[in-house]
XYZ file of C-alpha atoms in Angstrom:
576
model
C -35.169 -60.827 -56.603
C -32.654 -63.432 -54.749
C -29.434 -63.659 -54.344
C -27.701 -65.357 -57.345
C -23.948 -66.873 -57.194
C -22.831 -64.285 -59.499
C -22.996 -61.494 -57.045
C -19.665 -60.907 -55.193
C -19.335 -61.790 -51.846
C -18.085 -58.987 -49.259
C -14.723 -60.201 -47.697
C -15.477 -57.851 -44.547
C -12.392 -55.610 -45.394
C -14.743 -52.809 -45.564
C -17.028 -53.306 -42.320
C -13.118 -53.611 -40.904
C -12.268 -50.458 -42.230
C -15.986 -48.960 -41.252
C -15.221 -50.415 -37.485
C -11.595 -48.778 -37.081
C -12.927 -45.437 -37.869
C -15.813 -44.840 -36.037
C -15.220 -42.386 -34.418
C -14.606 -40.113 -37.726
C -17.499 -38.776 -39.474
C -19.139 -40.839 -41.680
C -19.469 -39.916 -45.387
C -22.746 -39.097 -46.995
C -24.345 -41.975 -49.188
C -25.641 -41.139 -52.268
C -29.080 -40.764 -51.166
C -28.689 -38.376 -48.553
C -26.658 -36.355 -50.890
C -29.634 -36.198 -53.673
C -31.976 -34.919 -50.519
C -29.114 -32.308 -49.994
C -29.064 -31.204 -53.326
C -33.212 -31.743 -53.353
C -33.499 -29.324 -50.846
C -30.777 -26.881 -51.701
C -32.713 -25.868 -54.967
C -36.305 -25.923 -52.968
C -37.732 -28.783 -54.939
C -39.030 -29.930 -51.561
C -39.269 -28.151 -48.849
C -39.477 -31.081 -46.526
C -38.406 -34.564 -46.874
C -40.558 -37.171 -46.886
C -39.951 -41.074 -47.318
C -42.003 -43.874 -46.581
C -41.701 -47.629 -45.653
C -44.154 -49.835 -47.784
C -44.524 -53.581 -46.863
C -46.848 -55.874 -48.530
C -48.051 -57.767 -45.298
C -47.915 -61.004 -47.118
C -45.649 -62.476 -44.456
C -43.060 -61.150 -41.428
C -40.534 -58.987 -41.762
C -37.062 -59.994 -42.013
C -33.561 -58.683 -41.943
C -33.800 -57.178 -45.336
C -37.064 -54.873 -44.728
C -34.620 -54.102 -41.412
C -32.746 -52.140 -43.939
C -35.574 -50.080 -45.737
C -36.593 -49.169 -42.157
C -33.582 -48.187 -40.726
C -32.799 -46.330 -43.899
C -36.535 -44.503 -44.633
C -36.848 -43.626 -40.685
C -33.052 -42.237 -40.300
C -33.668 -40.273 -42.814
C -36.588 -39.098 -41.215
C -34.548 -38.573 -38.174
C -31.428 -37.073 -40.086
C -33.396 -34.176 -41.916
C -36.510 -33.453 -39.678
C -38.933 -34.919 -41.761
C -41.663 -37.663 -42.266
C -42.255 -41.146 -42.482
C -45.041 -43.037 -43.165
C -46.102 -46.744 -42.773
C -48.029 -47.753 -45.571
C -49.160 -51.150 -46.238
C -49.406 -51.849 -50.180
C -52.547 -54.420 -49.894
C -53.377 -54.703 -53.130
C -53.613 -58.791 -53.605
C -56.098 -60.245 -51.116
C -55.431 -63.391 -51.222
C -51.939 -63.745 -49.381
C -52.475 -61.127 -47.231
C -53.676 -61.369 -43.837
C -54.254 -59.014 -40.303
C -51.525 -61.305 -38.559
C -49.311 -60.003 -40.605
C -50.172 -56.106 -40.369
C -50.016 -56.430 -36.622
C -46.532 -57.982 -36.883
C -45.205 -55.221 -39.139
C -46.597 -52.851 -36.558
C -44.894 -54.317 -33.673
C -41.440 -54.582 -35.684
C -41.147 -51.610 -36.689
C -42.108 -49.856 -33.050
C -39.554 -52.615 -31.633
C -36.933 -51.273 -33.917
C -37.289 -48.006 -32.393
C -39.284 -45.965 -35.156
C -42.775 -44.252 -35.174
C -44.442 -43.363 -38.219
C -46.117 -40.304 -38.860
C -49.248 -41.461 -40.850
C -50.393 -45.324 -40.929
C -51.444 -45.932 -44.929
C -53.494 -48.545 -46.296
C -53.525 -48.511 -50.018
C -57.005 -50.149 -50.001
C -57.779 -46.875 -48.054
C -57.205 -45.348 -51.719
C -59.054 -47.874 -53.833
C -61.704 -45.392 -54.851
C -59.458 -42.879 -55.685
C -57.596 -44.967 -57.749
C -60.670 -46.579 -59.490
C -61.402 -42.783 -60.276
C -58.435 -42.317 -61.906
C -58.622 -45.402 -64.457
C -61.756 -44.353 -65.151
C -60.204 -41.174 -66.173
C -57.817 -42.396 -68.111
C -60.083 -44.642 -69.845
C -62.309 -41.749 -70.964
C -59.031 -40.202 -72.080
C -58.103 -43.276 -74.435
C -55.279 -44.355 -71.778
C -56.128 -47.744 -70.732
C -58.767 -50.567 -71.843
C -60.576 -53.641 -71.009
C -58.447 -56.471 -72.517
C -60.317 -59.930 -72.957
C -57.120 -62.154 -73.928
C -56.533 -65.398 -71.692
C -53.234 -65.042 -69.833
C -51.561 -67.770 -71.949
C -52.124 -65.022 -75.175
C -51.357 -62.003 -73.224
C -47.745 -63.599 -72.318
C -47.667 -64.124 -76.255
C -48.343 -61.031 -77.219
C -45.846 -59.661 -75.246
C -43.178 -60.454 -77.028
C -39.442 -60.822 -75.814
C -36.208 -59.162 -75.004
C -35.368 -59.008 -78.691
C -38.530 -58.911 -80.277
C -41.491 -56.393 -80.143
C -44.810 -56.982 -78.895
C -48.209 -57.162 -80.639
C -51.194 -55.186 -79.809
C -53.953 -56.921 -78.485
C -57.018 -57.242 -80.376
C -59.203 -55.758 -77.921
C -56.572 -52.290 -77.829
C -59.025 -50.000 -80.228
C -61.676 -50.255 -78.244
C -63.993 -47.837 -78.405
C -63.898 -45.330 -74.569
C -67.706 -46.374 -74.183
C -67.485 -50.223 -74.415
C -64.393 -49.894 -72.274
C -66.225 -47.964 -69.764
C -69.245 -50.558 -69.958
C -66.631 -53.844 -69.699
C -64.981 -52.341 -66.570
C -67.933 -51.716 -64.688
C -69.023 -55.175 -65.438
C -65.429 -56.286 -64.044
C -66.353 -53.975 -60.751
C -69.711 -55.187 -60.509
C -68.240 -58.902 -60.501
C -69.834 -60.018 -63.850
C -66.594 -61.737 -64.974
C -64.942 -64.351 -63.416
C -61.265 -64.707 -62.201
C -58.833 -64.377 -65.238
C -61.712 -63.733 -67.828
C -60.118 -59.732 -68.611
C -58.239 -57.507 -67.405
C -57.775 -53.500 -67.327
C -54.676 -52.243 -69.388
C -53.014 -49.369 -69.576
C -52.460 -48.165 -73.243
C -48.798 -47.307 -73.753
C -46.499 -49.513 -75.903
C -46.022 -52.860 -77.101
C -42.919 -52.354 -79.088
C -41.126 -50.402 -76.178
C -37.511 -52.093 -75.390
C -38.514 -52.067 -71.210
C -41.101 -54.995 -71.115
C -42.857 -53.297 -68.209
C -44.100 -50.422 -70.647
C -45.839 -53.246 -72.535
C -49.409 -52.183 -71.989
C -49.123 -53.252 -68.150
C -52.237 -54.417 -65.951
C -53.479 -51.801 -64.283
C -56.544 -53.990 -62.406
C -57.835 -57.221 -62.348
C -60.388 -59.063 -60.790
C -60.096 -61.129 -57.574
C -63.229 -62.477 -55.573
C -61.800 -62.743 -52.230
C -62.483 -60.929 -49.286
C -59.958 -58.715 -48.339
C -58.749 -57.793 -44.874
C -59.599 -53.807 -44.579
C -62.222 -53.474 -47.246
C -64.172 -56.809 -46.867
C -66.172 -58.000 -50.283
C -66.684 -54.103 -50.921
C -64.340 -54.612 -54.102
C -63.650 -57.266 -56.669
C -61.521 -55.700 -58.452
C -57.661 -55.388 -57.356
C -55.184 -52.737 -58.566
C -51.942 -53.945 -59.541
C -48.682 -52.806 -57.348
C -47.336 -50.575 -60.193
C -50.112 -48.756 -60.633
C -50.603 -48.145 -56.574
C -47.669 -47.630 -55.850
C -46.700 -44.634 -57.457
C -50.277 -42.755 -56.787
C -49.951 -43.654 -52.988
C -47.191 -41.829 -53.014
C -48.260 -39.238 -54.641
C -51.742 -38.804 -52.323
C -49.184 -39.290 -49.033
C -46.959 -35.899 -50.204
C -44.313 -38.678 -50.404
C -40.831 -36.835 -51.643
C -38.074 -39.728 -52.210
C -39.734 -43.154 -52.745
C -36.902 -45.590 -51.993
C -37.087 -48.979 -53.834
C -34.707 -51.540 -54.008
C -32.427 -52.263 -57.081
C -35.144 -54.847 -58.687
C -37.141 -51.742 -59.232
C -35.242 -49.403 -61.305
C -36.573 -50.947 -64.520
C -40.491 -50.236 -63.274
C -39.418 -46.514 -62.792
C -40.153 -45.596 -65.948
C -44.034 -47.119 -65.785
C -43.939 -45.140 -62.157
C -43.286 -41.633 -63.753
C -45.614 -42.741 -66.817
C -48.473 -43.214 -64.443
C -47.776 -40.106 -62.474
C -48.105 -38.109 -65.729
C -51.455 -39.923 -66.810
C -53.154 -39.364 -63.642
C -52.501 -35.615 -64.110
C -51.517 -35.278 -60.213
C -50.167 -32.251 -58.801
C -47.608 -33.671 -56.387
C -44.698 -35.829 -57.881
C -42.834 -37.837 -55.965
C -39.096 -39.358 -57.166
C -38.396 -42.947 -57.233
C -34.400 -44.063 -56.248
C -33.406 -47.560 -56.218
C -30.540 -48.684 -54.028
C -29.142 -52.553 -53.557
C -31.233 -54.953 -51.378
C -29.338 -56.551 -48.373
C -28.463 -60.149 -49.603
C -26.987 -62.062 -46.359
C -25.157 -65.050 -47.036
C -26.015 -68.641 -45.554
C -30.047 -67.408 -45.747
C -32.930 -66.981 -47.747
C -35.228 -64.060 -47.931
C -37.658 -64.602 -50.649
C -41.114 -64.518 -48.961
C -42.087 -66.901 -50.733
C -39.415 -69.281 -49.717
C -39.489 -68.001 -46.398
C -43.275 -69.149 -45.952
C -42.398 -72.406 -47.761
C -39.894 -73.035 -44.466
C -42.703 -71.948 -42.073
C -45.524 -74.382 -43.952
C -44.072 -77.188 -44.666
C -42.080 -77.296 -40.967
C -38.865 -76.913 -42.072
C -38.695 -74.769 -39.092
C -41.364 -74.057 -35.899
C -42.394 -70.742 -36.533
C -42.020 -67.418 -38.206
C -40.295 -66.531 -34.892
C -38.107 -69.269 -34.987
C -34.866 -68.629 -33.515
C -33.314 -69.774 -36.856
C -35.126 -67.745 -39.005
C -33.635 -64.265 -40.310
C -37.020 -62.223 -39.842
C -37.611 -59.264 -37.090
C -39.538 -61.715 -35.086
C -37.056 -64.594 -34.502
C -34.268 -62.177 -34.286
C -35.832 -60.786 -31.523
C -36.816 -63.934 -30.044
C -33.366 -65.300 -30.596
C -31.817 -62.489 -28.806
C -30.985 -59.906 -30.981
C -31.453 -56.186 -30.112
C -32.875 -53.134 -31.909
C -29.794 -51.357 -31.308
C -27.543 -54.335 -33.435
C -30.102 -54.082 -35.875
C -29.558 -50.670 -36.082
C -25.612 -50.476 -36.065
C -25.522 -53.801 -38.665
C -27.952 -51.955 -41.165
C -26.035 -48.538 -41.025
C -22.110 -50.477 -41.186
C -23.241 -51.877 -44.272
C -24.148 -48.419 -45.868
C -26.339 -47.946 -48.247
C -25.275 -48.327 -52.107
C -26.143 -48.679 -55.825
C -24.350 -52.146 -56.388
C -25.227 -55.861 -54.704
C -22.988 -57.754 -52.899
C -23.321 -60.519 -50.656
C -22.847 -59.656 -46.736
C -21.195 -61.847 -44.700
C -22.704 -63.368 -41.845
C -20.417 -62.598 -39.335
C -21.023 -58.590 -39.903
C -24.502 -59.532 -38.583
C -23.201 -61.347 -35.446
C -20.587 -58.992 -34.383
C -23.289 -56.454 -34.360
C -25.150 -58.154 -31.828
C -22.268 -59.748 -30.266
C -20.589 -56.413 -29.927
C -23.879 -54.643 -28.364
C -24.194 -58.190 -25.475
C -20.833 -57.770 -24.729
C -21.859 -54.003 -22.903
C -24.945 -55.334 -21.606
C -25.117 -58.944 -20.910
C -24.068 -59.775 -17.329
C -21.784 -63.228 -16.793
C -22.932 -66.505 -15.465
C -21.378 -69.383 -15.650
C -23.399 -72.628 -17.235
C -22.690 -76.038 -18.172
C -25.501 -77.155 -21.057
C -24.288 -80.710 -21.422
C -23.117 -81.847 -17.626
C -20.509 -84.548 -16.677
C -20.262 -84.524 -12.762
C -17.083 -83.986 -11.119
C -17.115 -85.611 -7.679
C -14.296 -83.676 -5.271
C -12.908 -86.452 -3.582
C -10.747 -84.783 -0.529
C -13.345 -82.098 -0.461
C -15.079 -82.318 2.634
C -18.376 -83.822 2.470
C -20.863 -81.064 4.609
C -18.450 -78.275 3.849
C -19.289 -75.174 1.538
C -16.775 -72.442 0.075
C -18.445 -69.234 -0.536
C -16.932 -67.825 -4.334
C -17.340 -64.670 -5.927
C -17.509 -62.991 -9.648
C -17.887 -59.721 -10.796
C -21.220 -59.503 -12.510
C -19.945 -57.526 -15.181
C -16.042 -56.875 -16.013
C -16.624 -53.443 -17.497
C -19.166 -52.343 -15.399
C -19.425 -51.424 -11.572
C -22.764 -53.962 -11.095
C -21.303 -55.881 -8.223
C -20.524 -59.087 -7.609
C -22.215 -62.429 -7.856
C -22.224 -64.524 -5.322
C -22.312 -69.231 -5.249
C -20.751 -72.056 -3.677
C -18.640 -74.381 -4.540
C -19.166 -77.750 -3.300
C -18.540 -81.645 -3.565
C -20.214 -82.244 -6.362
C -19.970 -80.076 -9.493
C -20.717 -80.177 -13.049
C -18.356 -79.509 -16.073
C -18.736 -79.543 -19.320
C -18.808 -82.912 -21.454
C -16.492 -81.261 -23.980
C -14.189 -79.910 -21.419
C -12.955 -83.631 -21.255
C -11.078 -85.555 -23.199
C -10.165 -89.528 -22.523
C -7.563 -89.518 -24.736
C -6.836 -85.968 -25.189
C -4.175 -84.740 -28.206
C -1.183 -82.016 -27.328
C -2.954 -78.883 -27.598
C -5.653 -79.824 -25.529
C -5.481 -77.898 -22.393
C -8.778 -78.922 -20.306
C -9.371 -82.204 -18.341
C -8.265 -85.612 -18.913
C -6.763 -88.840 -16.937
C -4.419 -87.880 -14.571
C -4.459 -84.063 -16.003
C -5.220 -80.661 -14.265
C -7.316 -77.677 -14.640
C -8.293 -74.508 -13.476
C -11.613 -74.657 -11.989
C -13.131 -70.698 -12.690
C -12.664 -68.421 -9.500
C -11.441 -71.616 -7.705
C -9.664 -74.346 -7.135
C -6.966 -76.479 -9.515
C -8.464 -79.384 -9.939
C -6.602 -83.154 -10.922
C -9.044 -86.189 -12.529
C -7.871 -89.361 -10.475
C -10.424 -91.655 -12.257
C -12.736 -91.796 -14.983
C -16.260 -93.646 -14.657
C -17.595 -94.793 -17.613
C -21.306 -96.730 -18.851
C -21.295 -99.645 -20.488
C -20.399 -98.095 -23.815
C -17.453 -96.325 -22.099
C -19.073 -92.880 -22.557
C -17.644 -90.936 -19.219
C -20.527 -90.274 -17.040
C -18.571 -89.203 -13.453
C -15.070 -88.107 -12.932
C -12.890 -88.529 -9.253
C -11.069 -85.338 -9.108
C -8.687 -84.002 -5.963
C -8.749 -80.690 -5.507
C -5.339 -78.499 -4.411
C -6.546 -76.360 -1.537
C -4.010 -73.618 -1.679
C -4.720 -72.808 -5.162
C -8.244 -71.093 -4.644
C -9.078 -67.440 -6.339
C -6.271 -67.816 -9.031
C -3.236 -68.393 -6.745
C -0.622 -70.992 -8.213
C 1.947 -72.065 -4.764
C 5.416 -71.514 -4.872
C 6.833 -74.635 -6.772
C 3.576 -75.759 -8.458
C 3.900 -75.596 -12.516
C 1.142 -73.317 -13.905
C -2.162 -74.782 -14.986
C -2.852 -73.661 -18.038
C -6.396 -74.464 -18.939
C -9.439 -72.782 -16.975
C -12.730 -74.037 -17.732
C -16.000 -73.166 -15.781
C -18.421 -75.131 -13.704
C -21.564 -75.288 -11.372
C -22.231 -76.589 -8.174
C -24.500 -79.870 -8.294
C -25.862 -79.032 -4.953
C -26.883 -75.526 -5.647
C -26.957 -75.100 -9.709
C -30.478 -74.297 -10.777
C -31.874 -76.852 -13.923
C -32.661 -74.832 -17.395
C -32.844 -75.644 -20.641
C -30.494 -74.326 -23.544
C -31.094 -74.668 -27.123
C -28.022 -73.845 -29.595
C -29.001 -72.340 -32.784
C -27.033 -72.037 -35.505
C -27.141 -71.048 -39.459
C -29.831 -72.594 -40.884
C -28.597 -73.380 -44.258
C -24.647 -75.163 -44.476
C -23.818 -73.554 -47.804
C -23.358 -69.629 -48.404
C -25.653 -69.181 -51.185
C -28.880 -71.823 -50.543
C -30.893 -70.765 -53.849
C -27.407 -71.656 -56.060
C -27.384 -74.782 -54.237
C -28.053 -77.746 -57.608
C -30.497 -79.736 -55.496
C -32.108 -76.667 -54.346
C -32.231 -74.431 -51.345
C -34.011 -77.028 -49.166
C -31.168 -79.066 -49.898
C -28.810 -76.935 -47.995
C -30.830 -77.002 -44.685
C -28.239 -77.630 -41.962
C -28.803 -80.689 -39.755
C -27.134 -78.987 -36.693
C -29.102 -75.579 -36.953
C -30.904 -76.783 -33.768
C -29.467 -78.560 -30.530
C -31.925 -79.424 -27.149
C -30.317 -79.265 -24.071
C -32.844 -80.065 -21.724
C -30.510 -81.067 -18.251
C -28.396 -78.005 -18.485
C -27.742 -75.913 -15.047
C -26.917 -72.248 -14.400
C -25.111 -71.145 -11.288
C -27.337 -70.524 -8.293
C -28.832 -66.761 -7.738
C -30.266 -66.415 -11.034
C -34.083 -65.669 -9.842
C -37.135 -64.756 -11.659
C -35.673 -65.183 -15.199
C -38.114 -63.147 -17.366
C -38.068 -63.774 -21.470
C -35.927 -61.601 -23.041
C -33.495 -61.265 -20.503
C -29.479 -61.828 -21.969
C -26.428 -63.382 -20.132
C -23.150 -64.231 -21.720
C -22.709 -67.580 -20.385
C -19.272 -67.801 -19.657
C -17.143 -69.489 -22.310
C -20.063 -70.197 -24.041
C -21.659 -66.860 -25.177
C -24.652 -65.190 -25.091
C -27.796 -66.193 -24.159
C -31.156 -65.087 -24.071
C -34.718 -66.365 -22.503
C -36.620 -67.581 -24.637
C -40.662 -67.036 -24.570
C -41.208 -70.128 -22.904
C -39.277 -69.340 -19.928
C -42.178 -70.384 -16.761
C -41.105 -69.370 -12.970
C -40.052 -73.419 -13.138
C -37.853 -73.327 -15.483
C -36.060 -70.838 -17.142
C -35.367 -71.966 -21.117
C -32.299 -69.954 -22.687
C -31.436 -69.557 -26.813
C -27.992 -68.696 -28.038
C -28.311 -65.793 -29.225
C -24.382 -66.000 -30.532
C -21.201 -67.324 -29.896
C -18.548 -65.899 -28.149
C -15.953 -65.746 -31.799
C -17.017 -66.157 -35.191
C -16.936 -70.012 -35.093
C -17.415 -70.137 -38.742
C -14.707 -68.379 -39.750
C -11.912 -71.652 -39.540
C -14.940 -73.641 -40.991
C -15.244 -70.788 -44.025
C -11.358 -71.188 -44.754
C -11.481 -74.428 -44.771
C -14.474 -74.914 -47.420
């Protein structure tokens, strides 16, 4: 299920409220108090969950959830937690995408107890239907798909049995070991289960229980050719796994009733408890699979770890930690309605975990060069920074020199009131030295600025304003030319411009946002940053946090934004 525009979107008055009381106790959701009340009358004696992917593509923020919320549990009540992977449809899924689920999950900071395949139960659960079809509870149904969907009927109106429902059990037990045995071709029949076709839930509607697939699958090779269908799997797996609360999303309550149903026609002696609770739907993203992969394959974006993208991967790539993961998935609680989330809960998750761990540098992505005019030319000022204003990590040490670099934005040729940074004839506050006044502007032939003539006041260094000199109110940051080593920067940002992309009239592609990805290839970061390994985070002052990317080589160190220092979309959001 996606979002739709009809679901209400979160104004953030409750993560406000969740933030300024923190420190009290948090209040049960209505999960953990069902376990409470599960275990209080001994109808388990142990709790345990389980987190089910398909691997039919990465992970994303969403799944984030189901983890966080299947393994605290875990966690919270001393229990278990197992990672199964539902591979029931071989043809979209693949062992890429198992050994990505693996790695996401561990990276969160999890460990399951038991790893599940349901292929590893395809035997079991062949067993069963045969059971049930010697017990008059499921037959072979020959219909094409186009008369199956008629049959079914609608919302308003009942079904109609197919004409293949009174088999007799010995012709369906013949017909569905031809289907095993791959006498039948794709789509030629299909293995029913025999409940209702008049019953108001559609998914009671005699439901597929197995068809057949020739492709090769990725644990049990061309062993089978028939497939088992997710709702009959599902349920059973559980079941075989001891599996106590099955947590689904909200887009599965309706298939609860088919879950219990096949429970009871399997005659098993464990039975484990479905409970739905509302998906995470994040505005200004997408997180349909299927639309997901339709980004990756038709290069929309780079990768599945693209920085842009919302799954585990590019998070992590991006910059994002386990631990914002964690804190974003448990401020958002866990809940029987939908809502929209707002993006900027996700960022000040992260942006709130950087600001404790992230050491300062100061970096200038798109350079204009300042050229110190009284400065002397050989002569070198040594300048100092904490490395961490919270923390006792020392100082950082760099020179300033002749030559510098500023930002392109931090100038203005023409600047308006309000604009307290550099212009003709104006002053700033270089960072942790020297006031600074632009004499004279050099500009190409297209009067872009590409150099600036600055004096510099001497007396001012470290902060100090002389007796009789007005205060400078701007402070901007900067790198010595001489000394600055070269990286490269690229700013990410939301990858779709409007709040709700599938809403969008033209369709979500439409809504892909032109600015989601900037290059800055000459960028420089103050000297003393050494042996930059991927992974590692810095808020660049001003700027705000950045993270190495992957292709970070001893060369050349290549940094993401990982987030802003404020919510930059907020003005744009009030605005819109």
């Amino acid at each position: 299920m996606d979002q739709n525009c009809d679901i209400p979107t979160d104004s953030g008055k409750g993560i406000r409220m969740a933030e300024n009381s923190e420190k009290m106790e948090k209040p049960k959701h209505f999960i953990q108090l069902k376990i409470d009340k599960d275990l209080e009358t001994k109808k388990y004696d142990q709790v345990y969950t389980r987190f089910p992917p398909e691997p039919n593509g990465y992970l994303h923020i969403g799944h984030a959830k189901s983890i966080c919320l299947n393994f605290g549990l875990k966690s919270q009540y001393n229990g278990k937690t197992n990672l199964r992977f539902d591979d029931t449809n071989p043809e979209t899924e693949k062992q890429e995408y198992i050994d990505s689920i693996k790695e996401d999950v561990k990276w969160l900071g999890f460990e399951w107890d038991q790893e599940c395949y349901s292929s590893s139960y395809f035997q079991k659960l062949y067993d069963i239907a045969i059971s049930m079809i010697e017990r008059g509870m499921a037959y072979v149904c020959h219909m094409t798909p186009e008369q199956t969907k008629e049959y079914r009927g609608t919302l308003t109106e009942p079904g109609k049995n197919s004409p293949f429902r009174d088999r007799s059990v010995e012709e369906n037990l013949v017909e569905f070991e031809k289907m095993k045995n791959g006498e039948y071709n794709e789509g030629v029949c299909v293995l029913r289960a025999k409940i209702d076709m008049a019953a108001p839930n559609m998914n009671m509607r005699d439901p597929i229980m197995y068809r057949v697939k020739k492709t090769a699958h990725p644990k049990t090779g061309t062993e089978w050719c028939i497939y088992p269908m997710y709702d009959y799997t599902h349920g059973l797996s559980d079941s075989f796994e001891g599996i106590t609360h099955s947590l689904c999303t909200l887009e599965f309550a309706d298939h609860r009733p088919l879950y219990d149903w096949y429970l009871k026609a399997a005659e098993v002696s464990h039975f484990p408890e479905q409970t739905e609770f509302s998906r995470l739907n994040l505005d200004h993203t997408v997180m349909s699979k299927r639309r997901l992969i339709q980004l990756v394959e038709e290069g929309h974006v780079d990768s599945w770890d693209d920085p842009r993208m919302l799954t585990i991967s590019g998070m992590r790539r991006r910059g994002f930690t386990p631990k914002s993961i964690r804190n974003f998935c448990d401020r958002i609680g866990i809940t029987k309605k939908d809502n929209i989330i707002s993006m900027s809960t996700l960022e000040h998750a992260i942006r709130e975990d950087l600001d404790e761990i992230a050491e300062r540098r100061m970096a200038v992505t798109n350079p204009l060069k300042v050229t110190i005019t009284n400065f002397p030319e050989d002569e070198e000022v040594d300048v100092s920074a904490p490395k961490h204003p919270k923390k006792d990590l020392g100082e950082r040490n760099f020179k300033f020199t002749k030559e510098l670099y500023i930002e392109h934005d931090d100038f203005m040729m023409d600047p308006p009131k309000k604009f307290f940074r550099l212009g003709p004839g104006r002053m700033v506050r270089l960072r942790n030295a020297y006031v600074i006044q632009c004499d004279e502007v050099i500009q190409d032939e297209n009067g872009k600025p590409i150099e600036l003539k600055c004096s510099y006041i001497k007396e001012t260094f470290g902060g100090v304003t002389p007796e009789g000199m007005k205060k400078v109110k701007g402070i901007i940051h900067w790198v010595s030319a001489k000394y600055a080593k070269p990286i490269e920067v690229r700013i990410y940002d939301r990858l779709f411009a409007h709040p709700n992309p599938v809403a969008a009239e033209d369709g979500f592609l439409s809504t892909l946002n032109p600015e989601s990805k900037q290059l800055m290839r000459t960028a420089f970061i103050e000297q003393g940053v050494d042996g930059v390994k991927p992974g590692d985070c810095y808020q660049f002052e001003r700027l705000g946090f950045f993270t190495a990317d992957p292709d970070t080589t001893p060369e050349k160190a290549v940094f993401n934004r990982t987030v802003t220092l404020k919510d930059t979309w907020a003005k744009v959001s009030s605005r819109n």
